[in-house]
């Protein structure tokens, strides 16, 4: 990639990761890495346009059915696609079907933009996701293959030590914190060919003393009650946290930044 790239528009496609959970703003909305990235790109390019079609909880089939054609019709310079991870976290999943749907999405999106960006999603260290890790890695193999076939960029967040640190994740242990989203925005920014603002985004944070046993068990109990059990309930009943929710930013319009957001450096 050439440095100091210039793009005039961005469309983000995906689920809660791209919607921005859990980078919470004062008004109760979510910001996230895609908004931070758009903010930076808009600062470089007057009239920069941005749409974010992501909705939390969406499976790859829903992303293909509800977001891909919309993104294609917008014909932006850059499209980011992150999807399929929610499928891997279901009790049962047909990975062959996930592969086919992801291939369909990439085949339709790649010709509709100057630059398609795919990602190997970050993986938090900890026991909850360990049982799903083989599925995640199978998904990322598909991402790498599709990127090579369609000349797409891949942002390797899964291989970044800094994003495995539990401290860059929200208390629900499924979504990144504000610091995690900031690092992802930096990763995509650099992958697109812009000069680094944080060359050390991959570098882990300085170690801190671990919490004592009582604090860890208390945190585990709160996590299970507030987040894990409701999440399992939705998986078992086929419900989603995104049911009935509209796209975050459904139109490709000039971008002036999120409410309460800054430059996002």
mmCIF file of N, CA and C in Angstrom, residues 74-213:
data_model
loop_
_atom_site.group_PDB
_atom_site.id
_atom_site.type_symbol
_atom_site.label_atom_id
_atom_site.label_comp_id
_atom_site.label_asym_id
_atom_site.label_seq_id
_atom_site.Cartn_x
_atom_site.Cartn_y
_atom_site.Cartn_z
ATOM 1 N N UNK A 74 -24.009 1.865 -3.009
ATOM 2 C CA UNK A 74 -23.380 3.130 -2.617
ATOM 3 C C UNK A 74 -22.079 3.380 -3.370
ATOM 4 N N UNK A 75 -21.419 2.337 -3.875
ATOM 5 C CA UNK A 75 -20.181 2.459 -4.651
ATOM 6 C C UNK A 75 -19.134 3.340 -3.952
ATOM 7 N N UNK A 76 -18.802 3.059 -2.701
ATOM 8 C CA UNK A 76 -17.817 3.892 -2.004
ATOM 9 C C UNK A 76 -16.391 3.543 -2.409
ATOM 10 N N UNK A 77 -15.457 4.354 -1.981
ATOM 11 C CA UNK A 77 -14.041 4.033 -2.200
ATOM 12 C C UNK A 77 -13.626 2.818 -1.383
ATOM 13 N N UNK A 78 -14.070 2.772 -0.122
ATOM 14 C CA UNK A 78 -13.657 1.708 0.803
ATOM 15 C C UNK A 78 -14.887 1.045 1.408
ATOM 16 N N UNK A 79 -14.875 -0.285 1.439
ATOM 17 C CA UNK A 79 -15.872 -1.051 2.184
ATOM 18 C C UNK A 79 -15.129 -1.938 3.171
ATOM 19 N N UNK A 80 -15.566 -1.931 4.418
ATOM 20 C CA UNK A 80 -15.055 -2.886 5.398
ATOM 21 C C UNK A 80 -16.130 -3.931 5.655
ATOM 22 N N UNK A 81 -15.723 -5.181 5.708
ATOM 23 C CA UNK A 81 -16.634 -6.292 5.981
ATOM 24 C C UNK A 81 -16.069 -7.140 7.098
ATOM 25 N N UNK A 82 -16.813 -7.224 8.194
ATOM 26 C CA UNK A 82 -16.462 -8.127 9.289
ATOM 27 C C UNK A 82 -17.731 -8.886 9.645
ATOM 28 N N UNK A 83 -17.743 -10.182 9.423
ATOM 29 C CA UNK A 83 -18.927 -10.977 9.703
ATOM 30 C C UNK A 83 -18.583 -12.445 9.812
ATOM 31 N N UNK A 84 -19.494 -13.195 10.402
ATOM 32 C CA UNK A 84 -19.312 -14.622 10.564
ATOM 33 C C UNK A 84 -18.944 -15.047 11.958
ATOM 34 N N UNK A 85 -18.422 -14.114 12.769
ATOM 35 C CA UNK A 85 -17.999 -14.503 14.113
ATOM 36 C C UNK A 85 -19.199 -14.886 14.975
ATOM 37 N N UNK A 86 -20.314 -14.175 14.838
ATOM 38 C CA UNK A 86 -21.502 -14.547 15.605
ATOM 39 C C UNK A 86 -21.958 -15.961 15.271
ATOM 40 N N UNK A 87 -21.780 -16.365 14.013
ATOM 41 C CA UNK A 87 -22.129 -17.739 13.635
ATOM 42 C C UNK A 87 -21.274 -18.748 14.393
ATOM 43 N N UNK A 88 -19.978 -18.452 14.516
ATOM 44 C CA UNK A 88 -19.079 -19.402 15.172
ATOM 45 C C UNK A 88 -19.384 -19.538 16.659
ATOM 46 N N UNK A 89 -20.069 -18.552 17.235
ATOM 47 C CA UNK A 89 -20.374 -18.582 18.671
ATOM 48 C C UNK A 89 -21.721 -19.224 18.972
ATOM 49 N N UNK A 90 -22.436 -19.663 17.951
ATOM 50 C CA UNK A 90 -23.707 -20.364 18.158
ATOM 51 C C UNK A 90 -23.434 -21.792 18.633
ATOM 52 N N UNK A 91 -24.414 -22.393 19.373
ATOM 53 C CA UNK A 91 -24.201 -23.782 19.818
ATOM 54 C C UNK A 91 -23.912 -24.737 18.670
ATOM 55 N N UNK A 92 -24.607 -24.539 17.538
ATOM 56 C CA UNK A 92 -24.368 -25.351 16.356
ATOM 57 C C UNK A 92 -24.163 -24.424 15.162
ATOM 58 N N UNK A 93 -23.244 -24.773 14.297
ATOM 59 C CA UNK A 93 -22.975 -23.941 13.127
ATOM 60 C C UNK A 93 -22.521 -24.817 11.974
ATOM 61 N N UNK A 94 -22.981 -24.485 10.784
ATOM 62 C CA UNK A 94 -22.543 -25.138 9.559
ATOM 63 C C UNK A 94 -21.454 -24.263 8.950
ATOM 64 N N UNK A 95 -20.200 -24.618 9.191
ATOM 65 C CA UNK A 95 -19.112 -23.772 8.727
ATOM 66 C C UNK A 95 -19.016 -23.757 7.204
ATOM 67 N N UNK A 96 -19.494 -24.802 6.547
ATOM 68 C CA UNK A 96 -19.526 -24.777 5.092
ATOM 69 C C UNK A 96 -20.470 -23.703 4.580
ATOM 70 N N UNK A 97 -21.611 -23.552 5.249
ATOM 71 C CA UNK A 97 -22.558 -22.512 4.865
ATOM 72 C C UNK A 97 -21.982 -21.129 5.148
ATOM 73 N N UNK A 98 -21.305 -20.979 6.283
ATOM 74 C CA UNK A 98 -20.676 -19.702 6.614
ATOM 75 C C UNK A 98 -19.653 -19.338 5.541
ATOM 76 N N UNK A 99 -18.842 -20.308 5.138
ATOM 77 C CA UNK A 99 -17.848 -20.065 4.084
ATOM 78 C C UNK A 99 -18.537 -19.596 2.798
ATOM 79 N N UNK A 100 -19.605 -20.294 2.396
ATOM 80 C CA UNK A 100 -20.288 -19.943 1.164
ATOM 81 C C UNK A 100 -20.878 -18.540 1.202
ATOM 82 N N UNK A 101 -21.459 -18.164 2.337
ATOM 83 C CA UNK A 101 -22.057 -16.836 2.453
ATOM 84 C C UNK A 101 -20.988 -15.744 2.479
ATOM 85 N N UNK A 102 -19.876 -16.016 3.148
ATOM 86 C CA UNK A 102 -18.794 -15.037 3.166
ATOM 87 C C UNK A 102 -18.205 -14.866 1.767
ATOM 88 N N UNK A 103 -18.075 -15.972 1.043
ATOM 89 C CA UNK A 103 -17.616 -15.880 -0.349
ATOM 90 C C UNK A 103 -18.573 -15.037 -1.177
ATOM 91 N N UNK A 104 -19.870 -15.251 -0.996
ATOM 92 C CA UNK A 104 -20.861 -14.473 -1.737
ATOM 93 C C UNK A 104 -20.732 -12.989 -1.435
ATOM 94 N N UNK A 105 -20.563 -12.665 -0.153
ATOM 95 C CA UNK A 105 -20.429 -11.260 0.229
ATOM 96 C C UNK A 105 -19.212 -10.622 -0.423
ATOM 97 N N UNK A 106 -18.079 -11.294 -0.354
ATOM 98 C CA UNK A 106 -16.839 -10.741 -0.909
ATOM 99 C C UNK A 106 -16.940 -10.612 -2.424
ATOM 100 N N UNK A 107 -17.501 -11.600 -3.086
ATOM 101 C CA UNK A 107 -17.622 -11.556 -4.542
ATOM 102 C C UNK A 107 -18.492 -10.390 -5.014
ATOM 103 N N UNK A 108 -19.468 -10.005 -4.208
ATOM 104 C CA UNK A 108 -20.333 -8.896 -4.577
ATOM 105 C C UNK A 108 -19.753 -7.545 -4.174
ATOM 106 N N UNK A 109 -19.048 -7.511 -3.060
ATOM 107 C CA UNK A 109 -18.532 -6.236 -2.552
ATOM 108 C C UNK A 109 -17.248 -5.796 -3.254
ATOM 109 N N UNK A 110 -16.370 -6.740 -3.561
ATOM 110 C CA UNK A 110 -15.058 -6.373 -4.097
ATOM 111 C C UNK A 110 -15.135 -5.531 -5.372
ATOM 112 N N UNK A 111 -16.003 -5.867 -6.340
ATOM 113 C CA UNK A 111 -16.054 -5.039 -7.554
ATOM 114 C C UNK A 111 -16.732 -3.685 -7.347
ATOM 115 N N UNK A 112 -17.378 -3.496 -6.189
ATOM 116 C CA UNK A 112 -18.176 -2.279 -5.963
ATOM 117 C C UNK A 112 -17.383 -1.173 -5.276
ATOM 118 N N UNK A 113 -16.102 -1.405 -5.006
ATOM 119 C CA UNK A 113 -15.314 -0.393 -4.297
ATOM 120 C C UNK A 113 -13.881 -0.416 -4.791
ATOM 121 N N UNK A 114 -13.174 0.637 -4.453
ATOM 122 C CA UNK A 114 -11.753 0.694 -4.790
ATOM 123 C C UNK A 114 -10.937 -0.229 -3.904
ATOM 124 N N UNK A 115 -11.354 -0.339 -2.636
ATOM 125 C CA UNK A 115 -10.593 -1.131 -1.678
ATOM 126 C C UNK A 115 -11.531 -1.827 -0.703
ATOM 127 N N UNK A 116 -11.506 -3.162 -0.696
ATOM 128 C CA UNK A 116 -12.266 -3.952 0.267
ATOM 129 C C UNK A 116 -11.341 -4.364 1.402
ATOM 130 N N UNK A 117 -11.807 -4.155 2.630
ATOM 131 C CA UNK A 117 -11.018 -4.481 3.820
ATOM 132 C C UNK A 117 -11.732 -5.574 4.610
ATOM 133 N N UNK A 118 -11.039 -6.684 4.828
ATOM 134 C CA UNK A 118 -11.530 -7.777 5.659
ATOM 135 C C UNK A 118 -10.693 -7.828 6.932
ATOM 136 N N UNK A 119 -11.172 -8.565 7.923
ATOM 137 C CA UNK A 119 -10.440 -8.614 9.196
ATOM 138 C C UNK A 119 -10.455 -10.002 9.800
ATOM 139 N N UNK A 120 -9.363 -10.314 10.452
ATOM 140 C CA UNK A 120 -9.304 -11.430 11.397
ATOM 141 C C UNK A 120 -9.612 -10.818 12.753
ATOM 142 N N UNK A 121 -10.818 -11.080 13.254
ATOM 143 C CA UNK A 121 -11.310 -10.392 14.452
ATOM 144 C C UNK A 121 -10.442 -10.684 15.667
ATOM 145 N N UNK A 122 -10.391 -9.752 16.629
ATOM 146 C CA UNK A 122 -9.571 -9.980 17.813
ATOM 147 C C UNK A 122 -10.147 -11.083 18.686
ATOM 148 N N UNK A 123 -9.271 -11.770 19.397
ATOM 149 C CA UNK A 123 -9.695 -12.836 20.306
ATOM 150 C C UNK A 123 -9.177 -12.587 21.705
ATOM 151 N N UNK A 124 -10.089 -12.489 22.654
ATOM 152 C CA UNK A 124 -9.727 -12.217 24.050
ATOM 153 C C UNK A 124 -9.203 -13.485 24.701
ATOM 154 N N UNK A 125 -8.154 -13.363 25.491
ATOM 155 C CA UNK A 125 -7.691 -14.495 26.284
ATOM 156 C C UNK A 125 -8.702 -14.790 27.380
ATOM 157 N N UNK A 126 -8.963 -16.055 27.618
ATOM 158 C CA UNK A 126 -9.894 -16.424 28.676
ATOM 159 C C UNK A 126 -10.646 -17.687 28.323
ATOM 160 N N UNK A 127 -11.269 -18.335 29.311
ATOM 161 C CA UNK A 127 -11.875 -19.653 29.098
ATOM 162 C C UNK A 127 -13.153 -19.635 28.277
ATOM 163 N N UNK A 128 -13.905 -18.520 28.286
ATOM 164 C CA UNK A 128 -15.226 -18.516 27.649
ATOM 165 C C UNK A 128 -15.127 -18.785 26.157
ATOM 166 N N UNK A 129 -14.140 -18.179 25.484
ATOM 167 C CA UNK A 129 -14.040 -18.307 24.036
ATOM 168 C C UNK A 129 -13.175 -19.485 23.586
ATOM 169 N N UNK A 130 -12.527 -20.167 24.533
ATOM 170 C CA UNK A 130 -11.603 -21.223 24.125
ATOM 171 C C UNK A 130 -12.302 -22.317 23.328
ATOM 172 N N UNK A 131 -13.530 -22.683 23.697
ATOM 173 C CA UNK A 131 -14.205 -23.769 22.992
ATOM 174 C C UNK A 131 -14.573 -23.385 21.570
ATOM 175 N N UNK A 132 -14.643 -22.065 21.296
ATOM 176 C CA UNK A 132 -15.007 -21.605 19.961
ATOM 177 C C UNK A 132 -13.796 -21.262 19.105
ATOM 178 N N UNK A 133 -12.606 -21.317 19.686
ATOM 179 C CA UNK A 133 -11.425 -20.852 18.972
ATOM 180 C C UNK A 133 -11.154 -21.625 17.677
ATOM 181 N N UNK A 134 -11.314 -22.953 17.636
ATOM 182 C CA UNK A 134 -11.094 -23.650 16.357
ATOM 183 C C UNK A 134 -12.020 -23.158 15.252
ATOM 184 N N UNK A 135 -13.270 -22.866 15.568
ATOM 185 C CA UNK A 135 -14.185 -22.322 14.564
ATOM 186 C C UNK A 135 -13.727 -20.942 14.101
ATOM 187 N N UNK A 136 -13.311 -20.112 15.062
ATOM 188 C CA UNK A 136 -12.840 -18.777 14.710
ATOM 189 C C UNK A 136 -11.661 -18.868 13.746
ATOM 190 N N UNK A 137 -10.711 -19.738 14.044
ATOM 191 C CA UNK A 137 -9.527 -19.852 13.205
ATOM 192 C C UNK A 137 -9.870 -20.423 11.822
ATOM 193 N N UNK A 138 -10.890 -21.295 11.768
ATOM 194 C CA UNK A 138 -11.358 -21.773 10.467
ATOM 195 C C UNK A 138 -11.947 -20.618 9.659
ATOM 196 N N UNK A 139 -12.705 -19.761 10.331
ATOM 197 C CA UNK A 139 -13.270 -18.579 9.673
ATOM 198 C C UNK A 139 -12.166 -17.678 9.144
ATOM 199 N N UNK A 140 -11.117 -17.476 9.931
ATOM 200 C CA UNK A 140 -10.047 -16.569 9.518
ATOM 201 C C UNK A 140 -9.247 -17.142 8.349
ATOM 202 N N UNK A 141 -9.160 -18.460 8.248
ATOM 203 C CA UNK A 141 -8.526 -19.077 7.087
ATOM 204 C C UNK A 141 -9.307 -18.741 5.817
ATOM 205 N N UNK A 142 -10.638 -18.773 5.916
ATOM 206 C CA UNK A 142 -11.484 -18.397 4.785
ATOM 207 C C UNK A 142 -11.249 -16.930 4.424
ATOM 208 N N UNK A 143 -11.167 -16.063 5.436
ATOM 209 C CA UNK A 143 -10.921 -14.639 5.200
ATOM 210 C C UNK A 143 -9.620 -14.446 4.425
ATOM 211 N N UNK A 144 -8.568 -15.129 4.840
ATOM 212 C CA UNK A 144 -7.280 -14.998 4.158
ATOM 213 C C UNK A 144 -7.368 -15.477 2.705
ATOM 214 N N UNK A 145 -8.061 -16.593 2.487
ATOM 215 C CA UNK A 145 -8.187 -17.120 1.138
ATOM 216 C C UNK A 145 -8.962 -16.162 0.233
ATOM 217 N N UNK A 146 -10.046 -15.614 0.746
ATOM 218 C CA UNK A 146 -10.866 -14.700 -0.047
ATOM 219 C C UNK A 146 -10.113 -13.407 -0.348
ATOM 220 N N UNK A 147 -9.361 -12.932 0.617
ATOM 221 C CA UNK A 147 -8.584 -11.709 0.396
ATOM 222 C C UNK A 147 -7.561 -11.910 -0.714
ATOM 223 N N UNK A 148 -6.888 -13.040 -0.692
ATOM 224 C CA UNK A 148 -5.893 -13.317 -1.738
ATOM 225 C C UNK A 148 -6.555 -13.431 -3.103
ATOM 226 N N UNK A 149 -7.734 -14.008 -3.156
ATOM 227 C CA UNK A 149 -8.426 -14.233 -4.424
ATOM 228 C C UNK A 149 -8.983 -12.941 -5.013
ATOM 229 N N UNK A 150 -9.392 -11.999 -4.135
ATOM 230 C CA UNK A 150 -10.087 -10.795 -4.602
ATOM 231 C C UNK A 150 -9.289 -9.517 -4.361
ATOM 232 N N UNK A 151 -8.000 -9.649 -4.046
ATOM 233 C CA UNK A 151 -7.134 -8.493 -3.846
ATOM 234 C C UNK A 151 -7.679 -7.564 -2.760
ATOM 235 N N UNK A 152 -8.192 -8.142 -1.700
ATOM 236 C CA UNK A 152 -8.677 -7.369 -0.555
ATOM 237 C C UNK A 152 -7.575 -7.270 0.501
ATOM 238 N N UNK A 153 -7.697 -6.270 1.343
ATOM 239 C CA UNK A 153 -6.771 -6.112 2.470
ATOM 240 C C UNK A 153 -7.286 -6.906 3.667
ATOM 241 N N UNK A 154 -6.369 -7.428 4.461
ATOM 242 C CA UNK A 154 -6.731 -8.119 5.696
ATOM 243 C C UNK A 154 -6.045 -7.423 6.868
ATOM 244 N N UNK A 155 -6.827 -7.042 7.857
ATOM 245 C CA UNK A 155 -6.293 -6.477 9.091
ATOM 246 C C UNK A 155 -6.248 -7.606 10.113
ATOM 247 N N UNK A 156 -5.047 -7.982 10.525
ATOM 248 C CA UNK A 156 -4.904 -9.123 11.436
ATOM 249 C C UNK A 156 -4.977 -8.657 12.888
ATOM 250 N N UNK A 157 -6.189 -8.586 13.402
ATOM 251 C CA UNK A 157 -6.403 -8.218 14.802
ATOM 252 C C UNK A 157 -6.225 -9.430 15.713
ATOM 253 N N UNK A 158 -6.506 -10.606 15.192
ATOM 254 C CA UNK A 158 -6.402 -11.835 15.982
ATOM 255 C C UNK A 158 -4.962 -12.076 16.423
ATOM 256 N N UNK A 159 -4.017 -11.669 15.583
ATOM 257 C CA UNK A 159 -2.612 -11.885 15.909
ATOM 258 C C UNK A 159 -1.960 -10.758 16.686
ATOM 259 N N UNK A 160 -2.763 -9.778 17.140
ATOM 260 C CA UNK A 160 -2.208 -8.630 17.863
ATOM 261 C C UNK A 160 -2.215 -8.904 19.362
ATOM 262 N N UNK A 161 -1.048 -8.976 19.997
ATOM 263 C CA UNK A 161 -1.006 -9.262 21.434
ATOM 264 C C UNK A 161 -1.802 -8.264 22.273
ATOM 265 N N UNK A 162 -1.814 -7.005 21.872
ATOM 266 C CA UNK A 162 -2.500 -5.981 22.671
ATOM 267 C C UNK A 162 -3.993 -6.234 22.768
ATOM 268 N N UNK A 163 -4.589 -6.839 21.723
ATOM 269 C CA UNK A 163 -6.035 -7.035 21.702
ATOM 270 C C UNK A 163 -6.462 -8.348 22.354
ATOM 271 N N UNK A 164 -5.508 -9.138 22.803
ATOM 272 C CA UNK A 164 -5.833 -10.330 23.586
ATOM 273 C C UNK A 164 -5.933 -10.011 25.078
ATOM 274 N N UNK A 165 -5.470 -8.835 25.456
ATOM 275 C CA UNK A 165 -5.449 -8.412 26.866
ATOM 276 C C UNK A 165 -6.875 -8.160 27.351
ATOM 277 N N UNK A 166 -7.324 -8.822 28.433
ATOM 278 C CA UNK A 166 -8.681 -8.597 28.939
ATOM 279 C C UNK A 166 -8.974 -7.139 29.261
ATOM 280 N N UNK A 167 -7.946 -6.323 29.477
ATOM 281 C CA UNK A 167 -8.168 -4.921 29.852
ATOM 282 C C UNK A 167 -8.651 -4.057 28.688
ATOM 283 N N UNK A 168 -8.567 -4.543 27.456
ATOM 284 C CA UNK A 168 -9.101 -3.765 26.337
ATOM 285 C C UNK A 168 -10.476 -4.280 25.918
ATOM 286 N N UNK A 169 -11.083 -5.081 26.792
ATOM 287 C CA UNK A 169 -12.417 -5.608 26.543
ATOM 288 C C UNK A 169 -13.390 -5.087 27.590
ATOM 289 N N UNK A 170 -14.652 -4.979 27.192
ATOM 290 C CA UNK A 170 -15.696 -4.530 28.103
ATOM 291 C C UNK A 170 -15.989 -5.616 29.141
ATOM 292 N N UNK A 171 -16.792 -5.261 30.152
ATOM 293 C CA UNK A 171 -17.120 -6.211 31.219
ATOM 294 C C UNK A 171 -17.917 -7.400 30.700
ATOM 295 N N UNK A 172 -18.553 -7.280 29.498
ATOM 296 C CA UNK A 172 -19.289 -8.421 28.959
ATOM 297 C C UNK A 172 -18.368 -9.452 28.326
ATOM 298 N N UNK A 173 -17.078 -9.117 28.179
ATOM 299 C CA UNK A 173 -16.042 -10.018 27.679
ATOM 300 C C UNK A 173 -16.252 -10.437 26.221
ATOM 301 N N UNK A 174 -17.176 -9.780 25.534
ATOM 302 C CA UNK A 174 -17.440 -10.072 24.136
ATOM 303 C C UNK A 174 -17.165 -8.888 23.223
ATOM 304 N N UNK A 175 -17.150 -7.678 23.783
ATOM 305 C CA UNK A 175 -16.986 -6.469 22.985
ATOM 306 C C UNK A 175 -15.818 -5.646 23.510
ATOM 307 N N UNK A 176 -15.163 -4.947 22.606
ATOM 308 C CA UNK A 176 -14.004 -4.149 22.970
ATOM 309 C C UNK A 176 -14.397 -2.904 23.758
ATOM 310 N N UNK A 177 -13.488 -2.463 24.592
ATOM 311 C CA UNK A 177 -13.638 -1.185 25.289
ATOM 312 C C UNK A 177 -13.254 -0.050 24.342
ATOM 313 N N UNK A 178 -13.358 1.182 24.835
ATOM 314 C CA UNK A 178 -12.952 2.340 24.028
ATOM 315 C C UNK A 178 -11.494 2.214 23.588
ATOM 316 N N UNK A 179 -10.627 1.750 24.483
ATOM 317 C CA UNK A 179 -9.218 1.597 24.129
ATOM 318 C C UNK A 179 -9.031 0.525 23.070
ATOM 319 N N UNK A 180 -9.791 -0.553 23.160
ATOM 320 C CA UNK A 180 -9.716 -1.583 22.133
ATOM 321 C C UNK A 180 -10.138 -1.067 20.770
ATOM 322 N N UNK A 181 -11.247 -0.310 20.725
ATOM 323 C CA UNK A 181 -11.710 0.248 19.455
ATOM 324 C C UNK A 181 -10.702 1.254 18.892
ATOM 325 N N UNK A 182 -10.056 2.016 19.774
ATOM 326 C CA UNK A 182 -9.050 2.968 19.300
ATOM 327 C C UNK A 182 -7.917 2.230 18.598
ATOM 328 N N UNK A 183 -7.498 1.117 19.153
ATOM 329 C CA UNK A 183 -6.407 0.350 18.552
ATOM 330 C C UNK A 183 -6.831 -0.280 17.225
ATOM 331 N N UNK A 184 -8.067 -0.727 17.138
ATOM 332 C CA UNK A 184 -8.556 -1.282 15.877
ATOM 333 C C UNK A 184 -8.601 -0.198 14.802
ATOM 334 N N UNK A 185 -9.090 0.992 15.158
ATOM 335 C CA UNK A 185 -9.117 2.100 14.197
ATOM 336 C C UNK A 185 -7.720 2.392 13.673
ATOM 337 N N UNK A 186 -6.747 2.372 14.549
ATOM 338 C CA UNK A 186 -5.363 2.602 14.137
ATOM 339 C C UNK A 186 -4.892 1.498 13.189
ATOM 340 N N UNK A 187 -5.259 0.265 13.486
ATOM 341 C CA UNK A 187 -4.844 -0.858 12.643
ATOM 342 C C UNK A 187 -5.412 -0.724 11.233
ATOM 343 N N UNK A 188 -6.684 -0.384 11.118
ATOM 344 C CA UNK A 188 -7.301 -0.241 9.798
ATOM 345 C C UNK A 188 -6.721 0.973 9.081
ATOM 346 N N UNK A 189 -6.515 2.054 9.808
ATOM 347 C CA UNK A 189 -5.917 3.281 9.270
ATOM 348 C C UNK A 189 -4.578 2.973 8.602
ATOM 349 N N UNK A 190 -3.725 2.246 9.306
ATOM 350 C CA UNK A 190 -2.419 1.914 8.747
ATOM 351 C C UNK A 190 -2.539 0.963 7.561
ATOM 352 N N UNK A 191 -3.437 0.001 7.644
ATOM 353 C CA UNK A 191 -3.618 -0.962 6.561
ATOM 354 C C UNK A 191 -4.074 -0.275 5.279
ATOM 355 N N UNK A 192 -4.840 0.790 5.413
ATOM 356 C CA UNK A 192 -5.312 1.538 4.252
ATOM 357 C C UNK A 192 -4.230 2.420 3.635
ATOM 358 N N UNK A 193 -3.080 2.517 4.288
ATOM 359 C CA UNK A 193 -1.969 3.254 3.707
ATOM 360 C C UNK A 193 -1.721 4.623 4.286
ATOM 361 N N UNK A 194 -2.387 4.952 5.379
ATOM 362 C CA UNK A 194 -2.147 6.237 6.035
ATOM 363 C C UNK A 194 -0.954 6.131 6.982
ATOM 364 N N UNK A 195 -0.287 7.260 7.202
ATOM 365 C CA UNK A 195 0.859 7.267 8.109
ATOM 366 C C UNK A 195 0.412 6.951 9.528
ATOM 367 N N UNK A 196 1.154 6.098 10.234
ATOM 368 C CA UNK A 196 0.756 5.713 11.587
ATOM 369 C C UNK A 196 0.648 6.915 12.523
ATOM 370 N N UNK A 197 -0.380 6.900 13.325
ATOM 371 C CA UNK A 197 -0.484 7.844 14.439
ATOM 372 C C UNK A 197 -0.079 7.167 15.743
ATOM 373 N N UNK A 198 -0.218 5.841 15.786
ATOM 374 C CA UNK A 198 0.221 5.060 16.930
ATOM 375 C C UNK A 198 0.936 3.813 16.407
ATOM 376 N N UNK A 199 2.243 3.908 16.156
ATOM 377 C CA UNK A 199 2.969 2.760 15.616
ATOM 378 C C UNK A 199 2.980 1.558 16.561
ATOM 379 N N UNK A 200 2.649 1.783 17.818
ATOM 380 C CA UNK A 200 2.740 0.724 18.825
ATOM 381 C C UNK A 200 1.384 0.136 19.180
ATOM 382 N N UNK A 201 0.392 0.222 18.274
ATOM 383 C CA UNK A 201 -0.943 -0.252 18.627
ATOM 384 C C UNK A 201 -0.970 -1.735 18.974
ATOM 385 N N UNK A 202 -0.047 -2.485 18.406
ATOM 386 C CA UNK A 202 0.013 -3.920 18.699
ATOM 387 C C UNK A 202 0.654 -4.232 20.054
ATOM 388 N N UNK A 203 1.397 -3.271 20.590
ATOM 389 C CA UNK A 203 2.165 -3.503 21.808
ATOM 390 C C UNK A 203 1.239 -3.639 23.011
ATOM 391 N N UNK A 204 1.386 -4.689 23.790
ATOM 392 C CA UNK A 204 0.528 -4.852 24.971
ATOM 393 C C UNK A 204 0.717 -3.719 25.969
ATOM 394 N N UNK A 205 -0.315 -3.445 26.744
ATOM 395 C CA UNK A 205 -0.211 -2.459 27.811
ATOM 396 C C UNK A 205 0.721 -2.968 28.903
ATOM 397 N N UNK A 206 1.251 -2.040 29.678
ATOM 398 C CA UNK A 206 2.157 -2.415 30.765
ATOM 399 C C UNK A 206 1.422 -3.314 31.760
ATOM 400 N N UNK A 207 2.111 -4.316 32.285
ATOM 401 C CA UNK A 207 1.447 -5.229 33.220
ATOM 402 C C UNK A 207 1.053 -4.524 34.514
ATOM 403 N N UNK A 208 -0.023 -4.990 35.088
ATOM 404 C CA UNK A 208 -0.479 -4.505 36.388
ATOM 405 C C UNK A 208 -0.704 -5.706 37.290
ATOM 406 N N UNK A 209 -0.653 -5.513 38.605
ATOM 407 C CA UNK A 209 -0.896 -6.652 39.510
ATOM 408 C C UNK A 209 -2.284 -7.243 39.263
ATOM 409 N N UNK A 210 -2.384 -8.566 39.162
ATOM 410 C CA UNK A 210 -3.699 -9.178 38.926
ATOM 411 C C UNK A 210 -4.608 -8.992 40.139
ATOM 412 N N UNK A 211 -5.928 -8.939 39.924
ATOM 413 C CA UNK A 211 -6.843 -8.827 41.061
ATOM 414 C C UNK A 211 -6.762 -10.075 41.928
ATOM 415 N N UNK A 212 -7.103 -9.929 43.199
ATOM 416 C CA UNK A 212 -7.040 -11.081 44.098
ATOM 417 C C UNK A 212 -8.187 -12.053 43.803
ATOM 418 N N UNK A 213 -8.143 -13.194 44.486
ATOM 419 C CA UNK A 213 -9.101 -14.272 44.212
ATOM 420 C C UNK A 213 -10.529 -13.812 44.431
#
